[in-house]
């Protein structure tokens, strides 16, 4: 590509773009400026902080796995399937993206809570979800699932079905086509979707607070710990915020990095698939 | 870059101008001399202060009382960061202390009400809670406030005094979160304030316990140093600490303040 491409952008647009970037960057810089560096290490390595960080990482990994297990079939069905009310289902699945998390928490409470829709059934089975780590994972999965579905569905849709069709005409049964062709082709989209789901899970706050409660080592994830520390120890809250910012930066960098080497299947002839690689399809 | 800085400054000026408009204490558009009195008050004061604000507006025509309810520590932080407020009523002395120590209070804060804890149970009291000691029964799902917030500190004080070891399933950030868990039936019992049980109506039942007297929370109120109209602010404070205010607060379940 040419390095001196004509962009056709008026200069004032750059001014506004800088302003937009500042809206995001300035508050982050303010956090960094406010950090008490002398006590930073003791603050972020306190017992409650480490317990919260550990819980956050464990639950986010669990909910990301759950998102993959549930989200991959859903994305494929939405991208490739033909059934009535498909558009409606897609809109509904995306709803957690725009819902305030506290609404998600209330919804989950009235689904899995003791008096909820499934509460009676769960009680009979001896399962108590509220106030457990399971509740945290459920809340995170609820808010993170759309991220995986959106990025994966986009990737699958843009990728097209040519290779699957060829494999099928060569005599491969659907199971083999799925395993040998569809799955490898959607891996880049799946990877970026999974990373985004993980990031969303890590930041989950409202639904967790409403649905799961807050107890050290059980349900108090890092965002909840920050919220609590803020009451008495602003320095600790700021230090822990910086930890979350750092993790978020790492995760976003991972999701949006340029793919290092494209697989054989995504060689120059298959540009559509390549454009569906990480980041390309996230709204 | 110079251009960008110019646009940035213009935008900040614009934002400041807009918010300045919204907060201005006189509003000529409304036809003359309408004044605004901004009161920052602890969330537990919502119903009583809403009522008192109406009383104040009736007694002082042309003045509009703007109420901002939130957790006391949030309000103290906002005031510390320069939020435009005339009166501050906190749910504990510690957060009032933060404001007073920063030199933002005008005069010595006055304690206008007290609050004590009560056990809230879901309507029906299925777990059969009848005393503070019952909260420690195995299998009872108890929700309390975290120690970092006033209601949690009070709960911890009482538990220690009683030698009762509470094993809560959740330690919430605010008393409203505790109450929410009780109302929804997720918790068998929660430690909240007497006034919260009162405001929740018949959705929860209250189990009073005599040991609650071991931890009494004081509510201080002050006129802020940055108040636009100190006289109006002082009039509101006098309404709260006076007979009329005390009767409204007593109706909500608060104990009397110290004069």
Short mmCIF file of C-alpha atoms in Angstrom, two decimals:
data_model
loop_
_atom_site.label_atom_id
_atom_site.label_comp_id
_atom_site.label_asym_id
_atom_site.label_seq_id
_atom_site.Cartn_x
_atom_site.Cartn_y
_atom_site.Cartn_z
CA UNK A 1 0.00 0.00 0.00
CA UNK A 2 1.12 3.54 -0.72
CA UNK A 3 2.38 5.49 2.28
CA UNK A 4 1.14 8.83 0.92
CA UNK A 5 -2.44 7.90 0.15
CA UNK A 6 -4.89 10.76 -0.38
CA UNK A 7 -7.22 10.72 2.65
CA UNK A 8 -9.59 13.50 1.71
CA UNK A 9 -10.03 14.48 5.36
CA UNK A 10 -10.38 18.17 6.19
CA UNK A 11 -8.01 19.35 8.90
CA UNK A 12 -10.71 20.36 11.37
CA UNK A 13 -11.75 16.71 11.47
CA UNK A 14 -8.40 15.92 13.05
CA UNK A 15 -9.09 18.51 15.71
CA UNK A 16 -12.35 16.83 16.68
CA UNK A 17 -10.71 13.41 16.48
CA UNK A 18 -8.07 14.55 18.96
CA UNK A 19 -10.86 15.79 21.21
CA UNK A 20 -12.59 12.41 20.97
CA UNK A 21 -9.37 10.63 21.88
CA UNK A 22 -8.91 12.98 24.85
CA UNK A 23 -12.38 12.12 26.15
CA UNK A 24 -11.10 8.58 26.66
CA UNK A 25 -7.43 9.15 27.39
CA UNK A 26 -7.65 12.09 29.78
CA UNK A 27 -9.59 10.29 32.57
CA UNK A 28 -7.22 7.32 32.27
CA UNK A 29 -4.27 9.67 32.59
CA UNK A 30 -5.97 11.23 35.62
CA UNK A 31 -6.06 7.80 37.31
CA UNK A 32 -2.37 7.28 36.64
CA UNK A 33 -1.62 10.76 37.99
CA UNK A 34 -3.59 10.04 41.17
CA UNK A 35 -1.82 6.76 42.00
CA UNK A 36 0.06 6.71 45.29
CA UNK A 37 3.20 5.03 43.94
CA UNK A 38 4.90 4.74 47.33
CA UNK A 39 2.18 2.43 48.64
CA UNK A 40 1.20 0.98 45.28
CA UNK A 41 2.69 -2.47 45.79
CA UNK A 42 1.33 -3.05 49.31
CA UNK A 43 -2.08 -1.75 48.18
CA UNK A 44 -2.43 -4.09 45.21
CA UNK A 45 -0.95 -7.09 47.02
CA UNK A 46 -3.14 -6.88 50.13
CA UNK A 47 -4.97 -10.09 50.97
CA UNK A 48 -8.36 -8.74 49.90
CA UNK A 49 -6.96 -7.33 46.65
CA UNK A 50 -5.24 -10.57 45.65
CA UNK A 51 -8.32 -12.56 46.56
CA UNK A 52 -10.47 -10.27 44.41
CA UNK A 53 -8.04 -10.39 41.48
CA UNK A 54 -7.80 -14.18 41.67
CA UNK A 55 -11.58 -14.52 41.80
CA UNK A 56 -11.97 -12.12 38.87
CA UNK A 57 -9.50 -14.07 36.72
CA UNK A 58 -10.99 -17.47 37.61
CA UNK A 59 -14.60 -16.44 37.02
CA UNK A 60 -13.73 -14.60 33.80
CA UNK A 61 -11.97 -17.67 32.42
CA UNK A 62 -14.98 -19.80 33.37
CA UNK A 63 -17.49 -17.43 31.81
CA UNK A 64 -15.37 -17.09 28.65
CA UNK A 65 -15.35 -20.88 28.29
CA UNK A 66 -19.10 -20.92 28.85
CA UNK A 67 -19.48 -18.18 26.23
CA UNK A 68 -17.49 -20.27 23.74
CA UNK A 69 -19.44 -23.46 24.40
CA UNK A 70 -22.80 -21.68 24.09
CA UNK A 71 -21.87 -18.84 21.77
CA UNK A 72 -20.28 -20.82 18.91
CA UNK A 73 -23.41 -22.85 18.11
CA UNK A 74 -25.58 -19.75 18.49
CA UNK A 75 -23.38 -17.67 16.17
CA UNK A 76 -23.31 -20.44 13.57
CA UNK A 77 -27.06 -20.92 13.70
CA UNK A 78 -27.61 -17.15 13.40
CA UNK A 79 -25.13 -16.84 10.52
CA UNK A 80 -26.02 -19.93 8.53
CA UNK A 81 -29.36 -21.22 9.72
CA UNK A 82 -32.72 -20.42 8.17
CA UNK A 83 -35.60 -20.34 10.59
CA UNK A 84 -38.52 -18.11 11.51
CA UNK A 85 -37.91 -15.15 13.83
CA UNK A 86 -34.15 -15.36 13.24
CA UNK A 87 -33.86 -11.58 13.17
CA UNK A 88 -35.77 -11.28 16.41
CA UNK A 89 -33.55 -13.86 18.10
CA UNK A 90 -30.45 -11.99 16.97
CA UNK A 91 -31.75 -8.70 18.40
CA UNK A 92 -32.66 -10.37 21.70
CA UNK A 93 -29.25 -11.99 22.05
CA UNK A 94 -27.57 -8.63 21.54
CA UNK A 95 -29.71 -6.97 24.21
CA UNK A 96 -27.20 -7.35 27.09
CA UNK A 97 -24.85 -5.10 25.08
CA UNK A 98 -27.14 -2.13 25.59
CA UNK A 99 -28.94 -3.05 28.83
CA UNK A 100 -27.68 -1.43 32.01
CA UNK A 101 -25.94 -4.28 33.89
CA UNK A 102 -28.09 -3.72 36.97
CA UNK A 103 -31.12 -4.62 34.83
CA UNK A 104 -29.28 -7.81 33.88
CA UNK A 105 -28.72 -8.50 37.56
CA UNK A 106 -32.39 -8.06 38.38
CA UNK A 107 -33.36 -10.28 35.44
CA UNK A 108 -30.96 -12.99 36.61
CA UNK A 109 -32.24 -12.68 40.17
CA UNK A 110 -35.78 -13.34 39.02
CA UNK A 111 -34.59 -16.27 36.92
CA UNK A 112 -32.17 -18.12 39.18
CA UNK A 113 -33.04 -16.61 42.56
CA UNK A 114 -34.84 -18.52 45.29
CA UNK A 115 -38.18 -17.02 44.30
CA UNK A 116 -37.21 -16.89 40.63
CA UNK A 117 -38.50 -18.64 37.53
CA UNK A 118 -36.14 -21.60 37.94
CA UNK A 119 -35.57 -21.11 41.66
CA UNK A 120 -37.97 -23.82 42.80
CA UNK A 121 -36.52 -26.36 40.37
CA UNK A 122 -32.98 -25.52 41.39
CA UNK A 123 -33.86 -25.80 45.08
CA UNK A 124 -35.25 -29.28 44.50
CA UNK A 125 -31.99 -30.21 42.80
CA UNK A 126 -30.16 -28.86 45.84
CA UNK A 127 -28.57 -26.02 43.90
CA UNK A 128 -28.24 -22.59 45.43
CA UNK A 129 -27.05 -20.06 42.91
CA UNK A 130 -27.49 -16.71 44.63
CA UNK A 131 -24.49 -15.59 46.72
CA UNK A 132 -22.26 -18.24 45.08
CA UNK A 133 -19.36 -18.00 42.67
CA UNK A 134 -21.66 -19.68 40.13
CA UNK A 135 -23.82 -16.56 40.25
CA UNK A 136 -20.80 -14.42 39.37
CA UNK A 137 -20.01 -16.63 36.38
CA UNK A 138 -23.65 -16.53 35.25
CA UNK A 139 -23.77 -12.74 35.48
CA UNK A 140 -20.54 -12.43 33.52
CA UNK A 141 -21.72 -14.90 30.87
CA UNK A 142 -24.97 -12.97 30.49
CA UNK A 143 -23.20 -9.71 29.70
CA UNK A 144 -20.28 -11.18 27.73
CA UNK A 145 -22.06 -13.66 25.45
CA UNK A 146 -23.16 -11.05 22.87
CA UNK A 147 -19.53 -10.00 22.31
CA UNK A 148 -18.60 -13.51 21.28
CA UNK A 149 -21.72 -14.06 19.19
CA UNK A 150 -21.39 -10.73 17.35
CA UNK A 151 -17.74 -11.07 16.40
CA UNK A 152 -18.06 -14.73 15.47
CA UNK A 153 -21.26 -14.36 13.49
CA UNK A 154 -19.69 -11.53 11.49
CA UNK A 155 -16.60 -13.61 10.78
CA UNK A 156 -18.60 -16.65 9.71
CA UNK A 157 -20.90 -14.56 7.54
CA UNK A 158 -18.07 -12.73 5.76
CA UNK A 159 -16.14 -15.96 5.31
CA UNK A 160 -18.81 -17.44 3.11
CA UNK A 161 -19.49 -21.12 2.60
CA UNK A 162 -17.39 -21.93 -0.45
CA UNK A 163 -14.92 -24.22 1.27
CA UNK A 164 -17.66 -26.09 3.06
CA UNK A 165 -19.49 -26.55 -0.23
CA UNK A 166 -16.34 -27.87 -1.90
CA UNK A 167 -15.68 -30.26 0.99
CA UNK A 168 -19.25 -31.49 0.83
CA UNK A 169 -19.08 -32.13 -2.92
CA UNK A 170 -15.89 -34.10 -2.30
CA UNK A 171 -17.94 -36.40 -0.10
CA UNK A 172 -17.24 -35.15 3.44
CA UNK A 173 -20.16 -35.67 5.83
CA UNK A 174 -21.41 -32.54 7.72
CA UNK A 175 -19.58 -33.52 10.92
CA UNK A 176 -16.26 -33.74 9.10
CA UNK A 177 -16.90 -30.48 7.22
CA UNK A 178 -17.62 -28.74 10.52
CA UNK A 179 -14.53 -30.14 12.21
CA UNK A 180 -12.05 -29.85 9.35
CA UNK A 181 -13.25 -26.74 7.50
CA UNK A 182 -15.74 -24.55 9.40
CA UNK A 183 -14.00 -24.67 12.79
CA UNK A 184 -10.47 -23.82 11.57
CA UNK A 185 -11.84 -21.01 9.37
CA UNK A 186 -13.62 -19.28 12.23
CA UNK A 187 -10.72 -19.52 14.68
CA UNK A 188 -9.53 -15.88 14.26
CA UNK A 189 -13.05 -14.54 14.82
CA UNK A 190 -13.48 -16.90 17.74
CA UNK A 191 -10.20 -15.78 19.28
CA UNK A 192 -11.05 -12.08 19.15
CA UNK A 193 -14.58 -12.75 20.36
CA UNK A 194 -13.27 -14.79 23.27
CA UNK A 195 -10.78 -12.10 24.26
CA UNK A 196 -13.51 -9.45 24.23
CA UNK A 197 -15.83 -11.69 26.26
CA UNK A 198 -13.04 -12.19 28.77
CA UNK A 199 -12.50 -8.44 29.00
CA UNK A 200 -16.20 -7.78 29.48
CA UNK A 201 -16.39 -10.48 32.17
CA UNK A 202 -13.42 -8.98 33.97
CA UNK A 203 -15.13 -5.59 34.10
CA UNK A 204 -18.57 -6.92 35.07
CA UNK A 205 -19.93 -5.06 38.07
CA UNK A 206 -23.61 -4.15 38.12
CA UNK A 207 -25.13 -7.53 37.42
CA UNK A 208 -22.76 -9.21 39.88
CA UNK A 209 -23.52 -6.76 42.67
CA UNK A 210 -27.26 -7.10 42.16
CA UNK A 211 -27.40 -10.85 41.63
CA UNK A 212 -24.41 -12.43 43.37
CA UNK A 213 -23.74 -10.17 46.34
CA UNK A 214 -20.32 -9.31 47.64
CA UNK A 215 -18.20 -11.58 49.85
CA UNK A 216 -14.44 -11.82 49.85
CA UNK A 217 -13.17 -14.88 48.01
CA UNK A 218 -16.66 -15.96 46.94
CA UNK A 219 -18.36 -13.20 44.98
CA UNK A 220 -16.30 -10.04 45.50
CA UNK A 221 -14.52 -9.61 42.18
CA UNK A 222 -12.00 -6.83 41.53
CA UNK A 223 -14.55 -4.21 40.38
CA UNK A 224 -16.63 -4.86 43.52
CA UNK A 225 -13.50 -4.62 45.67
CA UNK A 226 -12.69 -1.27 44.08
CA UNK A 227 -16.22 -0.06 44.74
CA UNK A 228 -15.93 -1.06 48.40
CA UNK A 229 -12.40 0.25 48.99
CA UNK A 230 -13.49 3.61 47.61
CA UNK A 231 -15.61 4.01 50.76
CA UNK A 232 -12.64 4.12 53.11
CA UNK A 233 -9.39 3.98 51.16
CA UNK A 234 -9.40 5.98 47.90
CA UNK A 235 -5.69 5.20 47.38
CA UNK A 236 -6.43 1.47 47.32
CA UNK A 237 -9.35 2.02 44.95
CA UNK A 238 -7.15 3.99 42.56
CA UNK A 239 -4.32 1.46 42.71
CA UNK A 240 -6.69 -1.42 41.99
CA UNK A 241 -8.32 0.58 39.20
CA UNK A 242 -4.93 0.93 37.59
CA UNK A 243 -4.50 -2.85 37.76
CA UNK A 244 -7.80 -3.29 35.92
CA UNK A 245 -6.85 -0.63 33.37
CA UNK A 246 -3.55 -2.43 32.74
CA UNK A 247 -5.31 -5.77 32.28
CA UNK A 248 -7.85 -4.13 29.96
CA UNK A 249 -5.10 -2.52 27.87
CA UNK A 250 -3.36 -5.89 27.54
CA UNK A 251 -6.58 -7.61 26.55
CA UNK A 252 -7.55 -5.00 23.97
CA UNK A 253 -4.04 -5.04 22.51
CA UNK A 254 -4.32 -8.81 22.23
CA UNK A 255 -7.70 -8.64 20.51
CA UNK A 256 -6.80 -5.93 18.02
CA UNK A 257 -3.26 -6.92 17.14
CA UNK A 258 -2.58 -7.48 13.47
CA UNK A 259 -2.68 -11.18 12.68
CA UNK A 260 0.99 -12.20 12.41
CA UNK A 261 0.72 -14.80 9.70
CA UNK A 262 -2.39 -15.79 7.85
CA UNK A 263 -3.08 -19.47 7.50
CA UNK A 264 -2.81 -21.23 4.20
CA UNK A 265 -6.56 -21.26 3.85
CA UNK A 266 -6.72 -17.49 4.17
CA UNK A 267 -4.22 -16.75 1.43
CA UNK A 268 -4.73 -13.78 -0.85
CA UNK A 269 -7.58 -15.41 -2.76
CA UNK A 270 -9.79 -15.42 0.32
CA UNK A 271 -9.75 -11.74 1.21
CA UNK A 272 -13.15 -11.83 2.79
CA UNK A 273 -12.02 -14.26 5.46
CA UNK A 274 -8.91 -12.24 6.12
CA UNK A 275 -10.93 -9.11 6.70
CA UNK A 276 -12.94 -11.01 9.27
CA UNK A 277 -9.79 -11.56 11.32
CA UNK A 278 -9.52 -10.07 14.83
CA UNK A 279 -11.18 -6.75 15.30
CA UNK A 280 -12.53 -6.50 11.80
CA UNK A 281 -16.11 -7.30 12.65
CA UNK A 282 -16.60 -5.95 16.11
CA UNK A 283 -19.18 -3.17 16.06
CA UNK B 1 -2.16 20.99 17.55
CA UNK B 2 -2.88 24.62 18.37
CA UNK B 3 -6.17 24.24 16.56
CA UNK B 4 -6.97 21.10 18.55
CA UNK B 5 -6.22 22.89 21.80
CA UNK B 6 -8.51 25.68 20.70
CA UNK B 7 -11.34 23.29 19.98
CA UNK B 8 -10.75 21.49 23.27
CA UNK B 9 -10.92 24.73 25.22
CA UNK B 10 -14.01 25.77 23.30
CA UNK B 11 -15.68 22.47 24.12
CA UNK B 12 -14.78 22.73 27.81
CA UNK B 13 -16.05 26.29 27.89
CA UNK B 14 -19.25 25.15 26.21
CA UNK B 15 -19.74 22.29 28.66
CA UNK B 16 -19.00 24.58 31.58
CA UNK B 17 -21.41 27.16 30.19
CA UNK B 18 -24.19 24.62 29.83
CA UNK B 19 -23.75 23.18 33.32
CA UNK B 20 -23.38 26.67 34.71
CA UNK B 21 -26.77 27.46 33.27
CA UNK B 22 -28.35 24.42 34.86
CA UNK B 23 -26.87 25.15 38.27
CA UNK B 24 -27.23 28.89 38.45
CA UNK B 25 -28.91 29.99 41.62
CA UNK B 26 -31.08 32.56 39.95
CA UNK B 27 -33.21 31.74 36.98
CA UNK B 28 -34.40 34.87 35.19
CA UNK B 29 -36.30 32.81 32.61
CA UNK B 30 -38.69 31.67 35.33
CA UNK B 31 -39.82 35.22 35.80
CA UNK B 32 -37.68 36.96 38.38
CA UNK B 33 -36.14 35.80 41.58
CA UNK B 34 -36.39 32.01 41.86
CA UNK B 35 -33.54 30.80 44.07
CA UNK B 36 -32.14 27.31 44.33
CA UNK B 37 -31.00 25.64 47.53
CA UNK B 38 -28.95 22.49 46.95
CA UNK B 39 -29.05 19.88 49.72
CA UNK B 40 -26.78 16.82 49.71
CA UNK B 41 -28.26 14.19 51.99
CA UNK B 42 -27.59 10.55 52.90
CA UNK B 43 -29.74 8.06 51.01
CA UNK B 44 -31.57 6.95 54.17
CA UNK B 45 -32.99 10.48 54.50
CA UNK B 46 -34.77 10.34 51.17
CA UNK B 47 -38.38 10.23 52.29
CA UNK B 48 -38.03 12.60 55.27
CA UNK B 49 -35.96 15.20 53.43
CA UNK B 50 -38.23 15.11 50.40
CA UNK B 51 -41.11 15.97 52.70
CA UNK B 52 -39.11 18.66 54.52
CA UNK B 53 -38.01 20.20 51.21
CA UNK B 54 -41.67 20.62 50.27
CA UNK B 55 -42.36 22.23 53.63
CA UNK B 56 -39.42 24.58 53.10
CA UNK B 57 -40.57 25.55 49.63
CA UNK B 58 -44.04 26.29 50.98
CA UNK B 59 -42.55 28.48 53.73
CA UNK B 60 -40.11 30.23 51.39
CA UNK B 61 -41.89 30.97 48.11
CA UNK B 62 -39.50 31.55 45.24
CA UNK B 63 -36.91 29.09 46.56
CA UNK B 64 -36.54 25.68 44.99
CA UNK B 65 -34.83 22.93 46.99
CA UNK B 66 -32.73 20.56 44.89
CA UNK B 67 -32.03 17.30 46.70
CA UNK B 68 -29.15 14.97 45.95
CA UNK B 69 -29.35 11.62 47.75
CA UNK B 70 -26.43 9.19 47.76
CA UNK B 71 -24.15 7.31 50.13
CA UNK B 72 -22.54 9.66 52.65
CA UNK B 73 -19.01 8.85 51.49
CA UNK B 74 -19.91 9.59 47.86
CA UNK B 75 -21.44 12.90 48.85
CA UNK B 76 -18.43 13.80 51.01
CA UNK B 77 -16.13 13.03 48.06
CA UNK B 78 -18.27 15.12 45.70
CA UNK B 79 -18.25 18.07 48.11
CA UNK B 80 -14.49 17.67 48.49
CA UNK B 81 -14.18 17.85 44.70
CA UNK B 82 -16.09 21.11 44.59
CA UNK B 83 -19.67 20.02 43.91
CA UNK B 84 -21.97 23.02 44.36
CA UNK B 85 -23.95 22.27 47.53
CA UNK B 86 -25.37 24.47 50.26
CA UNK B 87 -26.29 21.94 52.96
CA UNK B 88 -24.82 18.51 53.76
CA UNK B 89 -26.58 15.91 55.91
CA UNK B 90 -24.55 12.73 56.48
CA UNK B 91 -25.49 9.35 57.94
CA UNK B 92 -22.39 9.15 60.09
CA UNK B 93 -19.91 11.43 61.82
CA UNK B 94 -16.90 10.01 59.95
CA UNK B 95 -17.98 11.29 56.54
CA UNK B 96 -19.08 14.61 58.01
CA UNK B 97 -15.62 14.74 59.59
CA UNK B 98 -14.03 14.44 56.13
CA UNK B 99 -15.89 17.56 55.00
CA UNK B 100 -15.34 19.49 58.24
CA UNK B 101 -11.62 18.61 58.39
CA UNK B 102 -11.23 19.96 54.85
CA UNK B 103 -12.60 23.29 56.08
CA UNK B 104 -15.70 22.98 53.89
CA UNK B 105 -18.26 23.18 56.71
CA UNK B 106 -19.56 26.50 57.96
CA UNK B 107 -19.60 26.12 61.73
CA UNK B 108 -19.88 23.02 63.92
CA UNK B 109 -22.08 20.24 62.43
CA UNK B 110 -25.19 19.50 64.52
CA UNK B 111 -26.50 15.98 65.16
CA UNK B 112 -30.15 16.07 64.11
CA UNK B 113 -31.12 12.39 64.21
CA UNK B 114 -29.97 8.93 65.24
CA UNK B 115 -30.59 5.54 63.71
CA UNK B 116 -30.23 2.02 65.08
CA UNK B 117 -30.08 -1.37 63.42
CA UNK B 118 -32.95 -3.81 63.11
CA UNK B 119 -33.16 -7.28 61.66
CA UNK B 120 -35.18 -7.35 58.44
CA UNK B 121 -36.66 -10.66 57.33
CA UNK B 122 -38.75 -11.44 54.23
CA UNK B 123 -42.50 -11.31 54.82
CA UNK B 124 -43.39 -14.59 56.52
CA UNK B 125 -40.03 -14.95 58.31
CA UNK B 126 -39.53 -18.48 56.98
CA UNK B 127 -36.19 -18.91 58.71
CA UNK B 128 -37.86 -18.20 62.08
CA UNK B 129 -35.50 -15.45 63.19
CA UNK B 130 -36.48 -14.03 66.57
CA UNK B 131 -33.24 -12.70 68.06
CA UNK B 132 -29.80 -11.45 67.15
CA UNK B 133 -28.29 -14.79 68.18
CA UNK B 134 -30.56 -16.55 65.66
CA UNK B 135 -28.58 -14.90 62.87
CA UNK B 136 -25.66 -17.20 63.67
CA UNK B 137 -27.77 -20.37 63.28
CA UNK B 138 -26.32 -22.78 60.73
CA UNK B 139 -27.89 -22.56 57.29
CA UNK B 140 -29.32 -19.08 57.84
CA UNK B 141 -28.53 -16.82 54.92
CA UNK B 142 -27.67 -13.49 56.50
CA UNK B 143 -26.71 -10.39 54.51
CA UNK B 144 -25.02 -7.43 56.19
CA UNK B 145 -23.20 -4.27 55.15
CA UNK B 146 -19.43 -4.41 54.69
CA UNK B 147 -17.40 -3.06 57.62
CA UNK B 148 -16.23 -0.17 55.47
CA UNK B 149 -19.69 1.43 55.50
CA UNK B 150 -21.49 2.75 58.61
CA UNK B 151 -24.21 0.07 58.76
CA UNK B 152 -21.57 -2.66 58.57
CA UNK B 153 -19.45 -1.07 61.25
CA UNK B 154 -22.51 -0.94 63.52
CA UNK B 155 -23.31 -4.60 62.81
CA UNK B 156 -19.74 -5.63 63.61
CA UNK B 157 -19.78 -3.66 66.86
CA UNK B 158 -22.96 -5.38 68.02
CA UNK B 159 -21.76 -8.85 66.99
CA UNK B 160 -18.50 -8.36 68.88
CA UNK B 161 -20.31 -7.02 71.94
CA UNK B 162 -22.59 -10.07 71.89
CA UNK B 163 -19.85 -12.57 71.12
CA UNK B 164 -21.95 -13.71 68.17
CA UNK B 165 -19.98 -14.81 65.12
CA UNK B 166 -21.92 -13.86 62.00
CA UNK B 167 -21.16 -15.76 58.81
CA UNK B 168 -22.90 -13.58 56.22
CA UNK B 169 -23.40 -14.85 52.68
CA UNK B 170 -22.80 -11.34 51.43
CA UNK B 171 -21.36 -8.05 52.70
CA UNK B 172 -23.00 -5.30 50.72
CA UNK B 173 -21.88 -1.74 50.05
CA UNK B 174 -25.07 -0.09 51.14
CA UNK B 175 -28.01 -0.72 53.37
CA UNK B 176 -30.35 -0.50 50.37
CA UNK B 177 -28.51 -3.43 48.77
CA UNK B 178 -29.01 -5.46 51.96
CA UNK B 179 -32.69 -4.56 52.02
CA UNK B 180 -33.02 -5.51 48.34
CA UNK B 181 -31.68 -8.99 49.03
CA UNK B 182 -34.20 -9.41 51.87
CA UNK B 183 -37.14 -8.08 49.85
CA UNK B 184 -36.36 -10.42 46.96
CA UNK B 185 -36.27 -13.32 49.42
CA UNK B 186 -32.70 -14.29 48.55
CA UNK B 187 -31.58 -13.65 52.11
CA UNK B 188 -33.22 -15.10 55.22
CA UNK B 189 -32.34 -12.00 57.18
CA UNK B 190 -30.46 -8.76 56.84
CA UNK B 191 -29.15 -6.13 59.22
CA UNK B 192 -30.52 -2.75 58.19
CA UNK B 193 -31.64 0.45 59.90
CA UNK B 194 -34.96 0.77 61.68
CA UNK B 195 -35.88 3.48 59.14
CA UNK B 196 -35.22 1.14 56.19
CA UNK B 197 -37.59 -1.47 57.56
CA UNK B 198 -40.18 1.25 58.05
CA UNK B 199 -39.85 2.46 54.45
CA UNK B 200 -39.98 -1.04 52.96
CA UNK B 201 -43.57 -1.39 54.20
CA UNK B 202 -45.08 -4.86 54.30
CA UNK B 203 -42.52 -6.43 51.98
CA UNK B 204 -40.33 -7.15 54.98
CA UNK B 205 -40.90 -7.84 58.66
CA UNK B 206 -38.83 -6.31 61.37
CA UNK B 207 -37.29 -8.20 64.28
CA UNK B 208 -36.15 -5.56 66.76
CA UNK B 209 -33.42 -6.58 69.17
CA UNK B 210 -32.43 -4.80 72.38
CA UNK B 211 -28.72 -5.17 71.66
CA UNK B 212 -29.10 -2.64 68.81
CA UNK B 213 -28.60 0.16 71.33
CA UNK B 214 -24.91 -0.76 71.46
CA UNK B 215 -24.34 0.92 68.11
CA UNK B 216 -26.23 4.14 67.53
CA UNK B 217 -25.50 6.03 64.34
CA UNK B 218 -25.54 9.82 64.53
CA UNK B 219 -26.65 11.97 61.60
CA UNK B 220 -24.90 15.35 61.49
CA UNK B 221 -25.95 18.29 59.32
CA UNK B 222 -24.08 21.45 58.36
CA UNK B 223 -24.23 24.51 56.17
CA UNK B 224 -21.35 24.34 53.72
CA UNK B 225 -18.67 27.02 53.49
CA UNK B 226 -19.30 27.32 49.76
CA UNK B 227 -23.07 27.92 50.15
CA UNK B 228 -24.44 30.53 47.75
CA UNK B 229 -26.97 31.85 50.23
CA UNK B 230 -25.92 31.05 53.81
CA UNK B 231 -29.12 32.50 55.23
CA UNK B 232 -31.34 30.21 53.18
CA UNK B 233 -29.11 27.25 53.97
CA UNK B 234 -29.28 28.02 57.69
CA UNK B 235 -33.07 28.28 57.48
CA UNK B 236 -33.22 24.77 56.02
CA UNK B 237 -30.92 23.46 58.75
CA UNK B 238 -33.14 25.07 61.40
CA UNK B 239 -36.19 23.45 59.84
CA UNK B 240 -34.52 20.02 60.10
CA UNK B 241 -33.33 20.47 63.68
CA UNK B 242 -36.52 22.25 64.76
CA UNK B 243 -39.78 20.75 66.01
CA UNK B 244 -41.25 20.30 62.53
CA UNK B 245 -38.23 18.46 61.17
CA UNK B 246 -37.89 16.32 64.27
CA UNK B 247 -41.50 15.21 64.01
CA UNK B 248 -41.06 14.19 60.34
CA UNK B 249 -37.86 12.31 61.18
CA UNK B 250 -39.47 10.57 64.15
CA UNK B 251 -42.28 9.48 61.83
CA UNK B 252 -39.70 7.81 59.59
CA UNK B 253 -38.28 5.93 62.58
CA UNK B 254 -35.27 8.10 63.41
CA UNK B 255 -34.24 8.77 67.00
CA UNK B 256 -34.04 12.35 68.25
CA UNK B 257 -30.93 14.39 67.66
CA UNK B 258 -28.79 16.02 70.32
CA UNK B 259 -29.33 19.71 70.69
#
